[in-house]
XYZ file of C-alpha atoms in Angstrom:
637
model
C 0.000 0.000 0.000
C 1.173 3.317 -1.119
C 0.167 6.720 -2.677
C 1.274 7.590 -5.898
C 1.266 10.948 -7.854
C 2.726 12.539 -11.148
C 2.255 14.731 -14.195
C 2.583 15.793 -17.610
C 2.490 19.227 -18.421
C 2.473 21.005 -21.594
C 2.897 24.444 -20.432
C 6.219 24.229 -18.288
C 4.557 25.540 -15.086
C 5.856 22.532 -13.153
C 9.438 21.893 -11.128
C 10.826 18.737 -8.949
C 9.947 20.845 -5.627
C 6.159 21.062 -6.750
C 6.211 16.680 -7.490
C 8.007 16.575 -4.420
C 4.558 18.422 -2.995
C 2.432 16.945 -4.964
C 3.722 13.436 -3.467
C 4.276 14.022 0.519
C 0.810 15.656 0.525
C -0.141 11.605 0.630
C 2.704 10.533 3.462
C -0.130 8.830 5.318
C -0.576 6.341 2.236
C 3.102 5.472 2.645
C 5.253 6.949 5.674
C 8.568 5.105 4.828
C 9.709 7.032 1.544
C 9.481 9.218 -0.518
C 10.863 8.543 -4.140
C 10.331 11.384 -7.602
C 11.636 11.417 -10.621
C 11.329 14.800 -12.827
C 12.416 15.032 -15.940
C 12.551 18.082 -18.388
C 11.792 17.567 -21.532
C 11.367 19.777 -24.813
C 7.592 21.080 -24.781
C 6.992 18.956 -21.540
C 7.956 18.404 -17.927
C 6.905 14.665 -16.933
C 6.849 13.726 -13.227
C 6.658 10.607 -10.884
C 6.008 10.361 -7.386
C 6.147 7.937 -5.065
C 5.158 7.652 -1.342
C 6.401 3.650 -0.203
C 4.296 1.670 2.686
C 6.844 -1.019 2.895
C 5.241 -4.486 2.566
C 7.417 -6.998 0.775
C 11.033 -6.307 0.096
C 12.229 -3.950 3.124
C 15.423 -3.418 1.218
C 16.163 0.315 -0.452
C 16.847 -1.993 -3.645
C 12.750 -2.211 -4.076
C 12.442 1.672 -3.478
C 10.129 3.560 -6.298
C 10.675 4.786 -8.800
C 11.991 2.137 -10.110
C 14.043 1.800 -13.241
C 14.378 -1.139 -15.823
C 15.889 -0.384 -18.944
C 13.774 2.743 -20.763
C 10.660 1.844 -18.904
C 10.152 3.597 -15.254
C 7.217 2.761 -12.456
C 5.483 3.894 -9.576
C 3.241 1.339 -7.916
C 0.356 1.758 -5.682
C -1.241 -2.189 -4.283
C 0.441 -5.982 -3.924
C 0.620 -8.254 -6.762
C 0.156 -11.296 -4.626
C 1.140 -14.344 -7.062
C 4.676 -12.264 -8.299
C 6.471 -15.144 -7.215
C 4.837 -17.389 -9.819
C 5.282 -14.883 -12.370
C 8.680 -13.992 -11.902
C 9.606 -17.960 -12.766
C 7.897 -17.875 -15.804
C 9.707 -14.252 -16.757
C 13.172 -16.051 -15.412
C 12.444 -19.162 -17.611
C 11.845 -16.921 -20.804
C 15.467 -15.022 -19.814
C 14.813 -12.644 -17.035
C 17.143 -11.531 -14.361
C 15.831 -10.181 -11.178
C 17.940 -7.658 -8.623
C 15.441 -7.039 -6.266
C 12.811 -9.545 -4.121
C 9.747 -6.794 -5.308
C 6.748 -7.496 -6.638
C 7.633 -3.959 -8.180
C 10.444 -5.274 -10.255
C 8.308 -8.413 -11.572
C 6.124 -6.208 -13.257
C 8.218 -3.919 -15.381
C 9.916 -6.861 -16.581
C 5.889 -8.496 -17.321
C 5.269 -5.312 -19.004
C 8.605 -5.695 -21.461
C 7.706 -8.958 -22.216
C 4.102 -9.444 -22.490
C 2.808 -5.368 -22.941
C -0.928 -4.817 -21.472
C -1.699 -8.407 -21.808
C 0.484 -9.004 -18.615
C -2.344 -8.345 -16.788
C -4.368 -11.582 -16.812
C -1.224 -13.253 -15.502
C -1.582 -11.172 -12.031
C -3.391 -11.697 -9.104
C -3.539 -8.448 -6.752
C -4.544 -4.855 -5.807
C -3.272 -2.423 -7.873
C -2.703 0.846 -9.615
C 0.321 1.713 -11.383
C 1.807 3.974 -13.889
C 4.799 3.239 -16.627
C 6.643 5.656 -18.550
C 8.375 4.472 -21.670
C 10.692 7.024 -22.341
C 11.530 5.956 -25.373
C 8.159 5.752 -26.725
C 7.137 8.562 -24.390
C 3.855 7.076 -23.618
C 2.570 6.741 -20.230
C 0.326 3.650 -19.517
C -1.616 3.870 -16.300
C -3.722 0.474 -14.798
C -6.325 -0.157 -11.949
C -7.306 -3.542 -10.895
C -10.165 -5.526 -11.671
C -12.155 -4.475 -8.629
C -11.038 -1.108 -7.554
C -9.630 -1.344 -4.026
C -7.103 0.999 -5.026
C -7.667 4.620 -5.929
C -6.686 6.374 -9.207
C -7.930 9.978 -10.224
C -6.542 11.619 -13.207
C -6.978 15.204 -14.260
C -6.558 16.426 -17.972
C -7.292 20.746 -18.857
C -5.155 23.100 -20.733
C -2.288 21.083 -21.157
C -1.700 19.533 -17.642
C -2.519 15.909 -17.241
C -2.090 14.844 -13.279
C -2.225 12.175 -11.816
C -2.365 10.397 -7.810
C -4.025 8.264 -5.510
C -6.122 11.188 -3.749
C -7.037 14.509 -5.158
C -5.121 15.835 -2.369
C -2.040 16.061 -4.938
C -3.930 17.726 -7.247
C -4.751 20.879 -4.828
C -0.993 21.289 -4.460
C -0.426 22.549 -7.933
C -1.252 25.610 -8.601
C -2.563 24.959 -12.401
C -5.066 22.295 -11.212
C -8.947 24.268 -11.544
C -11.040 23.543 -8.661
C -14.888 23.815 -10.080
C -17.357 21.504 -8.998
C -18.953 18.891 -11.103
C -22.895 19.536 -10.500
C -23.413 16.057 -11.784
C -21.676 14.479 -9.231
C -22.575 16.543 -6.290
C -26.291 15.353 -7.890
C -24.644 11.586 -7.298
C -23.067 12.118 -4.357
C -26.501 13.725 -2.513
C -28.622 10.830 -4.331
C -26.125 7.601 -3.382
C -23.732 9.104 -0.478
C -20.633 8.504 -2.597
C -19.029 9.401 -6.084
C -19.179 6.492 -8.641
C -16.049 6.263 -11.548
C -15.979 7.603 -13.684
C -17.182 10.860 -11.706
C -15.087 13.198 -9.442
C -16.186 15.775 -7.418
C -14.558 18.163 -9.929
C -14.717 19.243 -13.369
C -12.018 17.926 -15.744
C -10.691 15.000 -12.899
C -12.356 11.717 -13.109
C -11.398 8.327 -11.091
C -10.123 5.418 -13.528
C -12.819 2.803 -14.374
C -11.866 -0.492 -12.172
C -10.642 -3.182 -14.779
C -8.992 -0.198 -16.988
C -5.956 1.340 -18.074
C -5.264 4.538 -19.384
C -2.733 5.384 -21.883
C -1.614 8.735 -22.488
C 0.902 9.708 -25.658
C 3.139 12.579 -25.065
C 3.695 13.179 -28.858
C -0.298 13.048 -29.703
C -1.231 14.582 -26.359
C -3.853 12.659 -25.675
C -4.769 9.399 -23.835
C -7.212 6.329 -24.971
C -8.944 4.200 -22.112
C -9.087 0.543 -22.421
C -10.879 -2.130 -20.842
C -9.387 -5.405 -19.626
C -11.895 -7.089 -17.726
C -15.781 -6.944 -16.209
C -17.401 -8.498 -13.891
C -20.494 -8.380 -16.528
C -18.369 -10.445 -18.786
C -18.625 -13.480 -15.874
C -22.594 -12.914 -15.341
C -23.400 -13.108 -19.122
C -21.524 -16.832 -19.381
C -23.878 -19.703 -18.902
C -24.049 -21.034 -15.846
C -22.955 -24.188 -14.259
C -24.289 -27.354 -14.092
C -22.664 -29.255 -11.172
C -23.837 -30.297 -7.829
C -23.756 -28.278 -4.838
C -20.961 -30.531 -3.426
C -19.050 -29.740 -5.933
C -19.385 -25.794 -6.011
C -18.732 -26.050 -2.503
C -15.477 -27.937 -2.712
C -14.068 -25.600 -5.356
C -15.344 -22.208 -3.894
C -13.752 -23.501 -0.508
C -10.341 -23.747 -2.589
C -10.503 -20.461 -4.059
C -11.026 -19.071 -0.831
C -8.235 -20.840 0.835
C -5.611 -19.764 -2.338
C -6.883 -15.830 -1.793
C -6.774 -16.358 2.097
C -3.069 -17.275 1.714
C -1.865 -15.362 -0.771
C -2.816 -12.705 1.229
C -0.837 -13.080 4.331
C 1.985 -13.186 1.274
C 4.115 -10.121 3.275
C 7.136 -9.370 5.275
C 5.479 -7.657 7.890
C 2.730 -8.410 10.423
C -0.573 -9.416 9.100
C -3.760 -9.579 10.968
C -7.407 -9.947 10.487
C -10.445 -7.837 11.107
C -13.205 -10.416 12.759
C -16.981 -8.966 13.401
C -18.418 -12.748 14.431
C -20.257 -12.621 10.991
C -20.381 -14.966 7.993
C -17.782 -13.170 5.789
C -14.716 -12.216 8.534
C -15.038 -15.740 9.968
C -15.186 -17.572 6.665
C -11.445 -15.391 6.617
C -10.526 -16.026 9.732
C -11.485 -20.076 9.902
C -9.937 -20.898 6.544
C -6.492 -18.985 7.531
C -6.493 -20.187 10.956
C -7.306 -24.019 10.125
C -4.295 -23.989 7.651
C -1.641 -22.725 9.399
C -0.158 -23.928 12.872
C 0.794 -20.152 14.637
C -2.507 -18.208 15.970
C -3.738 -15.521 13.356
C -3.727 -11.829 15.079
C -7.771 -11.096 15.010
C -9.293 -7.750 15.865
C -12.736 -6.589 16.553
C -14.206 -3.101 18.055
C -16.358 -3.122 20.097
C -19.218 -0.169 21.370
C -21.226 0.799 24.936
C -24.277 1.031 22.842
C -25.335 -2.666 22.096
C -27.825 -1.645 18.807
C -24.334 -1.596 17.215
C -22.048 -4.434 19.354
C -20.906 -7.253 17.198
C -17.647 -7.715 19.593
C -19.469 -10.213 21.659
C -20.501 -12.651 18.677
C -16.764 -11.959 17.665
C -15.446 -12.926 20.321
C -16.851 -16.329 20.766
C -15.822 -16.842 17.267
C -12.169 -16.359 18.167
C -12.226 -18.058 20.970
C -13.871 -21.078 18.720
C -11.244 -20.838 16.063
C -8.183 -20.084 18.932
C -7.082 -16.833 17.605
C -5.016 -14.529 19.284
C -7.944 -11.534 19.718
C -7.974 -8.101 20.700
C -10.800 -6.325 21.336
C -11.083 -2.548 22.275
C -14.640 -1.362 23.447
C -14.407 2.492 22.357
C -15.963 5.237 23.639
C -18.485 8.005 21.930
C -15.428 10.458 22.211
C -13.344 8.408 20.380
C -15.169 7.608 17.562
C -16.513 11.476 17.791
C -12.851 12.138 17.137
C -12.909 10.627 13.753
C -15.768 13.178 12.249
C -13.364 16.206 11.539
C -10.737 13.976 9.422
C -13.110 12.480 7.340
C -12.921 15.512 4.390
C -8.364 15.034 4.655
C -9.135 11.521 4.084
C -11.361 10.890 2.140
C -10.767 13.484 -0.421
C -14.603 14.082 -1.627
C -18.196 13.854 0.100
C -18.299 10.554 1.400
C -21.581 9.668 3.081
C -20.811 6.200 4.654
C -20.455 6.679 8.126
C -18.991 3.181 9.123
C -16.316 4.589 7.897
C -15.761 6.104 11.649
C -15.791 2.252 13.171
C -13.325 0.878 10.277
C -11.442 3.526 11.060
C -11.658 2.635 14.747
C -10.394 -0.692 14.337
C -7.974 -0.158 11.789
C -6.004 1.844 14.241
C -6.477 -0.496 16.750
C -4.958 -3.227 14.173
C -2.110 -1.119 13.608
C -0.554 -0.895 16.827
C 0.577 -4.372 15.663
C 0.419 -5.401 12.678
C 0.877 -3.341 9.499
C -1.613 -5.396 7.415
C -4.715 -6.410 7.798
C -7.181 -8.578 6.362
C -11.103 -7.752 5.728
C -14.157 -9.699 4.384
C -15.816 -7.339 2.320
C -17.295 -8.287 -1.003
C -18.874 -10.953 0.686
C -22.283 -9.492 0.317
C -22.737 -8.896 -3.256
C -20.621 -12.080 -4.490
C -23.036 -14.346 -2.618
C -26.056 -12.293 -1.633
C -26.080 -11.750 1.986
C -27.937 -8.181 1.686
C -31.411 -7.898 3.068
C -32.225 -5.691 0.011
C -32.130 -8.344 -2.179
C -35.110 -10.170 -1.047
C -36.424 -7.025 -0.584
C -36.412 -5.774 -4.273
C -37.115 -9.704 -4.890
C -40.179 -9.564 -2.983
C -41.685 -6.086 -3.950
C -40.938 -6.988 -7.159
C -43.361 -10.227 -6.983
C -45.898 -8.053 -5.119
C -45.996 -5.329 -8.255
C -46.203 -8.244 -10.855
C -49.000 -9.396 -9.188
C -51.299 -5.979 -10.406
C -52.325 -6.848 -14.293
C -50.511 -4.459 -16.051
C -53.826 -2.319 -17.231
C -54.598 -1.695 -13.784
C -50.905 -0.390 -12.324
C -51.311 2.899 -13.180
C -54.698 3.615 -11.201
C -52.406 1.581 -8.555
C -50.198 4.350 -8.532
C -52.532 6.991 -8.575
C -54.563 5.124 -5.380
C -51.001 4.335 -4.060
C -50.707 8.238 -3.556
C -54.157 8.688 -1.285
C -52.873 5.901 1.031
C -52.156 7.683 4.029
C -48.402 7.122 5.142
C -49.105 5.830 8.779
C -51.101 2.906 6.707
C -48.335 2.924 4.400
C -46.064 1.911 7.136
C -48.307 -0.653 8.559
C -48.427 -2.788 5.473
C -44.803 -2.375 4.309
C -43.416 -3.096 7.800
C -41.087 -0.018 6.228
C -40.870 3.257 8.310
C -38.844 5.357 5.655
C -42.172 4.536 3.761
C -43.308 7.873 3.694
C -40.221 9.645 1.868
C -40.173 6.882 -0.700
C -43.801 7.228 -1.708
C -43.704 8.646 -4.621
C -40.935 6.155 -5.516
C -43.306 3.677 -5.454
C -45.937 5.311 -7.166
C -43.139 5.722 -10.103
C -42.516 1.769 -10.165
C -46.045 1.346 -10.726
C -45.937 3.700 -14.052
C -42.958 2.060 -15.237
C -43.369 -0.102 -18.551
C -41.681 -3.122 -16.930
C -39.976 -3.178 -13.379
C -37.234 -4.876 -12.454
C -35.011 -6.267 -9.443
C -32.699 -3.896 -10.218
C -34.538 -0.778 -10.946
C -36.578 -1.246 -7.711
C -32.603 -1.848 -5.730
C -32.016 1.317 -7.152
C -34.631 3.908 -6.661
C -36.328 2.240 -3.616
C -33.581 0.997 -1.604
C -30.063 2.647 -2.880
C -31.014 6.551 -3.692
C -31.994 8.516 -0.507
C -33.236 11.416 -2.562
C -34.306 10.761 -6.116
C -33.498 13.359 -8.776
C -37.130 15.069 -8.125
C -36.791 15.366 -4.744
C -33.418 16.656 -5.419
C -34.970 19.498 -7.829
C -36.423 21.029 -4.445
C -32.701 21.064 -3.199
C -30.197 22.209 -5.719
C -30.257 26.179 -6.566
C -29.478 24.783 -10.434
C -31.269 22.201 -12.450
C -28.358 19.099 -12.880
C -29.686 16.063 -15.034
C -29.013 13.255 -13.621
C -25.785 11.479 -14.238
C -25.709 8.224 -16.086
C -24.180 5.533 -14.033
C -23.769 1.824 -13.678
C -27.085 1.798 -12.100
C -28.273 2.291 -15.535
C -26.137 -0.632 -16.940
C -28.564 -3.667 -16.807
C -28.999 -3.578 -20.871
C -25.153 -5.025 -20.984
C -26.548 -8.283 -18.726
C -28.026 -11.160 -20.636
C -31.847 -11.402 -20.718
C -31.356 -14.496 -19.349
C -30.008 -13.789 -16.354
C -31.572 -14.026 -12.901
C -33.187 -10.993 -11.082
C -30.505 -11.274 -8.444
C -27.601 -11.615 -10.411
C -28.833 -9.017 -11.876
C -28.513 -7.006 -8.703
C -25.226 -8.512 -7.631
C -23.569 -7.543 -10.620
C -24.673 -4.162 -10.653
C -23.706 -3.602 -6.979
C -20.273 -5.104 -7.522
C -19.710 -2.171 -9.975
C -21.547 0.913 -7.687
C -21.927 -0.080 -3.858
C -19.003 -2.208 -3.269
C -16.827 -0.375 -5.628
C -17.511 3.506 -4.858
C -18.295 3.146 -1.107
C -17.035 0.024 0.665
C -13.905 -0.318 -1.332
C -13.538 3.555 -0.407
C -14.565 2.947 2.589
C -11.923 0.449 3.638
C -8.922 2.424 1.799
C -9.718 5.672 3.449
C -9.784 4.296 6.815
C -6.664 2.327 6.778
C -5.078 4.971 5.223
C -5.223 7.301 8.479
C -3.001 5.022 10.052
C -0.695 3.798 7.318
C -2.343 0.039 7.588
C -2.737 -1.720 4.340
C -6.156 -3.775 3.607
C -6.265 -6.778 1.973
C -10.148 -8.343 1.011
C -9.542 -12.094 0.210
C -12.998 -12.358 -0.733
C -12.380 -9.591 -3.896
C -10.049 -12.023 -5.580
C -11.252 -12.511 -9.200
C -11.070 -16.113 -9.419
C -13.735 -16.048 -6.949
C -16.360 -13.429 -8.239
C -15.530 -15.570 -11.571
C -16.677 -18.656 -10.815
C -19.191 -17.632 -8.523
C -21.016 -14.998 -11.260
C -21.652 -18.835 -13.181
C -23.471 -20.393 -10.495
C -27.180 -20.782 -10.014
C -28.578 -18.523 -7.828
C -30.146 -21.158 -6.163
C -26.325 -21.758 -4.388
C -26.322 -18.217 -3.599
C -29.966 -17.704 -1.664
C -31.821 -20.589 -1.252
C -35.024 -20.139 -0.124
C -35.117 -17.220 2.639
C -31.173 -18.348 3.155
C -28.908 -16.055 2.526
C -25.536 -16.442 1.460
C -26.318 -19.850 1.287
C -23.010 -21.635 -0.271
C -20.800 -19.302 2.081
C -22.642 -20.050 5.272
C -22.420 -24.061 4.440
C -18.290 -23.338 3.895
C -18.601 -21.678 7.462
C -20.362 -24.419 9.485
C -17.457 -27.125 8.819
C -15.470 -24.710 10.793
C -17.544 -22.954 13.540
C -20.648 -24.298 14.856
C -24.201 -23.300 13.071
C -25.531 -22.300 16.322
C -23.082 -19.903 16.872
C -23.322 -17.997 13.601
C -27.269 -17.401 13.474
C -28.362 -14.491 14.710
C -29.465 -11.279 12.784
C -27.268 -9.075 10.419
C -25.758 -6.272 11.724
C -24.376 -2.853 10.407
C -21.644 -1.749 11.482
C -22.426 1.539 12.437
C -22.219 3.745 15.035
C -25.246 5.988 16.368
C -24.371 8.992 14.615
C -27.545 10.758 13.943
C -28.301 10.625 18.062
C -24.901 12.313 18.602
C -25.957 15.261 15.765
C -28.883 15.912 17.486
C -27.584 15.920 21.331
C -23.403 16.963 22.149
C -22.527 16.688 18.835
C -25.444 19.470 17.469
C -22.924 22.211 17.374
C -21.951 20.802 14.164
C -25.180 21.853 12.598
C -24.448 25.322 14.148
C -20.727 25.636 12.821
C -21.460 23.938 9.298
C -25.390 24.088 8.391
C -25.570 28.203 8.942
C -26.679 30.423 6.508
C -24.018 32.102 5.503
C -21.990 28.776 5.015
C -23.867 27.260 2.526
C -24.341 31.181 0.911
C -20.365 30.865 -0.119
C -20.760 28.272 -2.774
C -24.792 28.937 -3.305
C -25.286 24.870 -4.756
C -28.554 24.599 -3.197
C -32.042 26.617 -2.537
C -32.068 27.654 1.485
C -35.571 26.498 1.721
C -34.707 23.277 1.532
C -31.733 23.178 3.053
C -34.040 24.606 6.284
C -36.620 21.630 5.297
C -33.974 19.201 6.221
C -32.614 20.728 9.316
C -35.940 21.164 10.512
C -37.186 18.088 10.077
C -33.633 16.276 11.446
C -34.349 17.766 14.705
C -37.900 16.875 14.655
C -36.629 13.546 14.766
C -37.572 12.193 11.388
C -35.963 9.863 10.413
C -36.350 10.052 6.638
C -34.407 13.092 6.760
C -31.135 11.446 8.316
C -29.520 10.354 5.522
C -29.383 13.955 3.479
C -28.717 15.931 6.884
C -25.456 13.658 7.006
C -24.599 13.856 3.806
C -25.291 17.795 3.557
C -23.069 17.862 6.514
C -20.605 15.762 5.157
C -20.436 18.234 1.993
C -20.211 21.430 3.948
C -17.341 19.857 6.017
C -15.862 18.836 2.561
C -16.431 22.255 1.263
C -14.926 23.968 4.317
C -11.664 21.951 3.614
C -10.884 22.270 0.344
C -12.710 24.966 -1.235
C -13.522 27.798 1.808
């Protein structure tokens, strides 16, 4: 885990002290150090940067960076399988100096170009410059754990791990992109290819961007997509036998992970996903996996009790640190620094939480996510599943006047039936569905139960009409017909949710502390063979997560696994309306939302008013209007 940055610019404005900047603005990615190369060039400066979290190969020898003949890279992520790789490369007449992953790929890139690729198995973004072609190739992996923005206006194309870098040179143009302040305020997060700004984008996941100097201008390429695995047929083989090779897949991620010359430890919550992690690394090795779980006063959001019976189950060596509402108050402010844009999620104060707790002793750590939308463990699922039954239901001639009945329903009765009491926001939601042509799993995941304000309700918000931005959401014409209403879902929250919030999520949070995450369950053997199996393996009935959960119960007891899902969350909206309501005073004002004038004050007072009324429809858009004034306060005041 590191931070990279660098640039090409047209117009000269650019020097080795501002890369040097433009790099050690992202120390916390990588606090070991600090590597640039700047070279001037006639018509163009080119820069890399380099900020090193050392993982594998302590030595200075793997310091970036690095050289190999004409070809120079800085490298961002862990290519976990190098070791196999390098072989082949030393087989075909490669000679290695170094024990880096680092070094394995320039030589992959000299002898197989992009295709290299396929061969790897990892996390990654990383940029090459061939200086003899003077082309710069950029890459992000499959999934997008790591983070990649790159910024192209007037001649300056930038690039860097966090926008951060880009607010250190003076040339970079800080304007807003409406569209995905519209995103952010409709989702709670940013999806690729969208930035907060104009002219700055994030690199598609499964990408890579090449940029030629001498044509100045860069092509985007695609490499893989999770679609690509949904749209094959699927498999025909009994649930033994999907069993026994998803086990193996997770075993081969689980190790390759703990691939590291440092300390590695896991993050355990006592639910399906960190235990699968912990169980299969634990039952294959002899010395006690490090385990770590938070743990909180209030019990609504205690999982440390279910995790540590786990532990004690599997015989992990477990810590466990029960925090207090100061301490997790404490992570509020540094959210904007880290985070770089809005960011709505607010478990992203308990991940923090535990990710400094990991890293008082380890400098890696393992986490389970992904295991929710590559085998369906997401109460919205059946959700969308059943709503979606309940709307067929109606004979098509007869859903309109649903809709238009559906809106003299008082909400109170609304609630009653739908066991839902966010009912009353989402009303007209519904009413939509019912005047759709044809409704799907998907389309019902997305407006009912994804957007907290749809783009109408956002009209009464934003001070300037913004259409709404095109996203993956609005991919399900690139599935096959034939596919299954949940795949269906999965693959489209593989590419938004998990992607654009967890995955940011997890990044941002180790990143305060310098600890590198590692998600076993994101390898891309995995979400490749499981996108071809039956849905049936994946919920069966009302079980959830079915194929993972029978994995589970050869290692830890059934009895000690069921019990409801939990969030992990932290009562945040309590807090902002008791000690932590100054925040509303110091960031919700008036006059602070009058310095960038994005949205109409009358209904910025709608929402404060009815946040402190207590309604509880309106605590999604306080927090994430709060999180975008605390953004705004940051980096733009």
């Amino acid at each position: 885990m590191c931070g990279i940055a660098g640039f090409i610019d047209f117009n000269n404005s650019s020097s080795r002290d501002l890369l040097v900047q433009c790099t050690d603005v992202l120390i916390h990615r990588g606090p070991d150090g600090g590597g640039y190369e700047f070279f001037q060039q006639q018509g163009h400066q080119v820069g890399l940067g380099h900020r090193r979290l050392s993982i594998i190969d302590l030595s200075a020898a793997a310091s970036q960076p690095m050289w190999y003949k004409h070809y120079c890279i800085v490298f961002n992520g862990e290519m976990y399988n190098y070791e196999s790789v390098k072989k082949e490369l030393e087989q075909l007449g490669h000679a290695f100096i170094t024990h880096s992953d680092t070094e394995v790929i320039l030589h992959a890139w000299e002898q197989w170009g992009a295709g290299m690729i396929e061969k790897f198995i990892g996390m990654f973004t990383f940029v090459i410059y061939d200086t003899v072609k003077q082309e710069i190739t950029c890459f992000r992996d499959r999934a997008g754990v790591k983070p990649f923005y790159f910024y192209w206006h007037y001649g300056l194309f930038m690039f860097a791990s966090g926008l951060k870098s880009f607010h250190k040179h003076p040339a970079f143009k800080k304007e807003i992109n409406r569209q995905a302040l519209h995103q952010f305020l409709q989702y709670g997060y940013i999806q690729a290819p969208l930035s907060i700004f104009t002219d700055t984008h994030k690199l598609v996941p499964g990408h890579y961007l090449s940029f030629s100097i001498t044509g100045k201008a860069y092509t985007i390429h695609k490499y893989w997509d999770v679609y690509d695995f949904y749209n094959k047929p699927k498999l025909n083989l009994p649930a033994s036998e999907a069993k026994t090779h998803t086990e193996q897949l997770l075993v081969s991620a689980c190790r390759y992970r703990m691939v590291s010359d440092v300390p590695v430890g896991v993050f355990l919550s006592g639910g399906y996903d960190s235990t699968a992690v912990a169980a299969l690394l634990q039952a294959h090795q002899s010395e006690k996996i490090k385990t770590y779980t938070i743990g909180f006063f209030e019990e609504d959001h205690n999982e440390a009790g279910f995790a540590k019976k786990v532990a004690s189950h599997l015989q992990t060596d477990h810590t466990e640190h029960y925090c207090t509402t100061k301490e997790a108050q404490e992570i509020i402010p540094d959210i904007p620094f880290y985070c770089d844009e809005p960011f709505g999620d607010s478990s992203i104060i308990p991940t923090t939480l535990v990710s400094k707790l990991a890293r008082k002793d380890v400098t890696v750590a393992l986490s389970a996510d992904a295991g929710d939308e590559t085998f369906a463990g997401y109460t919205k699922y059946p959700l969308a599943l059943d709503f979606l039954k309940k709307i067929n239901q109606v004979p098509g001639p007869l859903k309109k006047p649903a809709g238009k009945l559906l809106h003299h329903v008082p909400n109170i009765l609304l609630e009653k039936i739908t066991g839902n009491t966010a009912v009353a926001i989402k009303k007209q939601r519904l009413i939509d569905l019912f005047h759709q042509p044809k409704v799907t799993a998907p389309a019902i995941m997305d407006v009912l139960l994804s957007q907290v304000y749809t783009s109408h309700q956002l009209e009464n918000l934003l001070a300037m009409k913004v259409e709404r931005p095109l996203s993956f959401f609005d991919s399900e014409h690139l599935l096959n017909q034939s596919l299954g209403e949940l795949d269906r879902m999965l693959a489209i929250d593989y590419k938004t949710y998990m992607t654009d919030d967890i995955l940011v999520k997890v990044d941002r949070a180790g990143m305060t502390t310098s600890l590198e995450g590692r998600e076993p369950l994101l390898d891309h053997r995995l979400i490749e063979f499981a996108a071809t199996l039956p849905e049936n393996l994946k919920m069966n009935g009302s079980v959830m997560k079915y194929l993972l959960k029978e994995i589970v119960h050869d290692y830890v007891p059934k009895e000690m696994m069921e019990r409801p899902k939990m969030g992990f969350g932290v009562p945040v909206f309590a807090w902002l309306r008791n000690d932590l309501r100054y925040y509303a005073d110091e960031y919700m004002n008036d006059a602070a939302f009058k310095k960038h004038g994005l949205f109409k004050m009358d209904g910025v007072h709608h929402i404060i008013k009815r946040f402190f009324l207590n309604d509880r429809n309106y605590n999604g858009l306080f927090w994430y209007l709060l999180m975008f004034q605390m953004w705004y306060k940051k980096w733009m005041d």
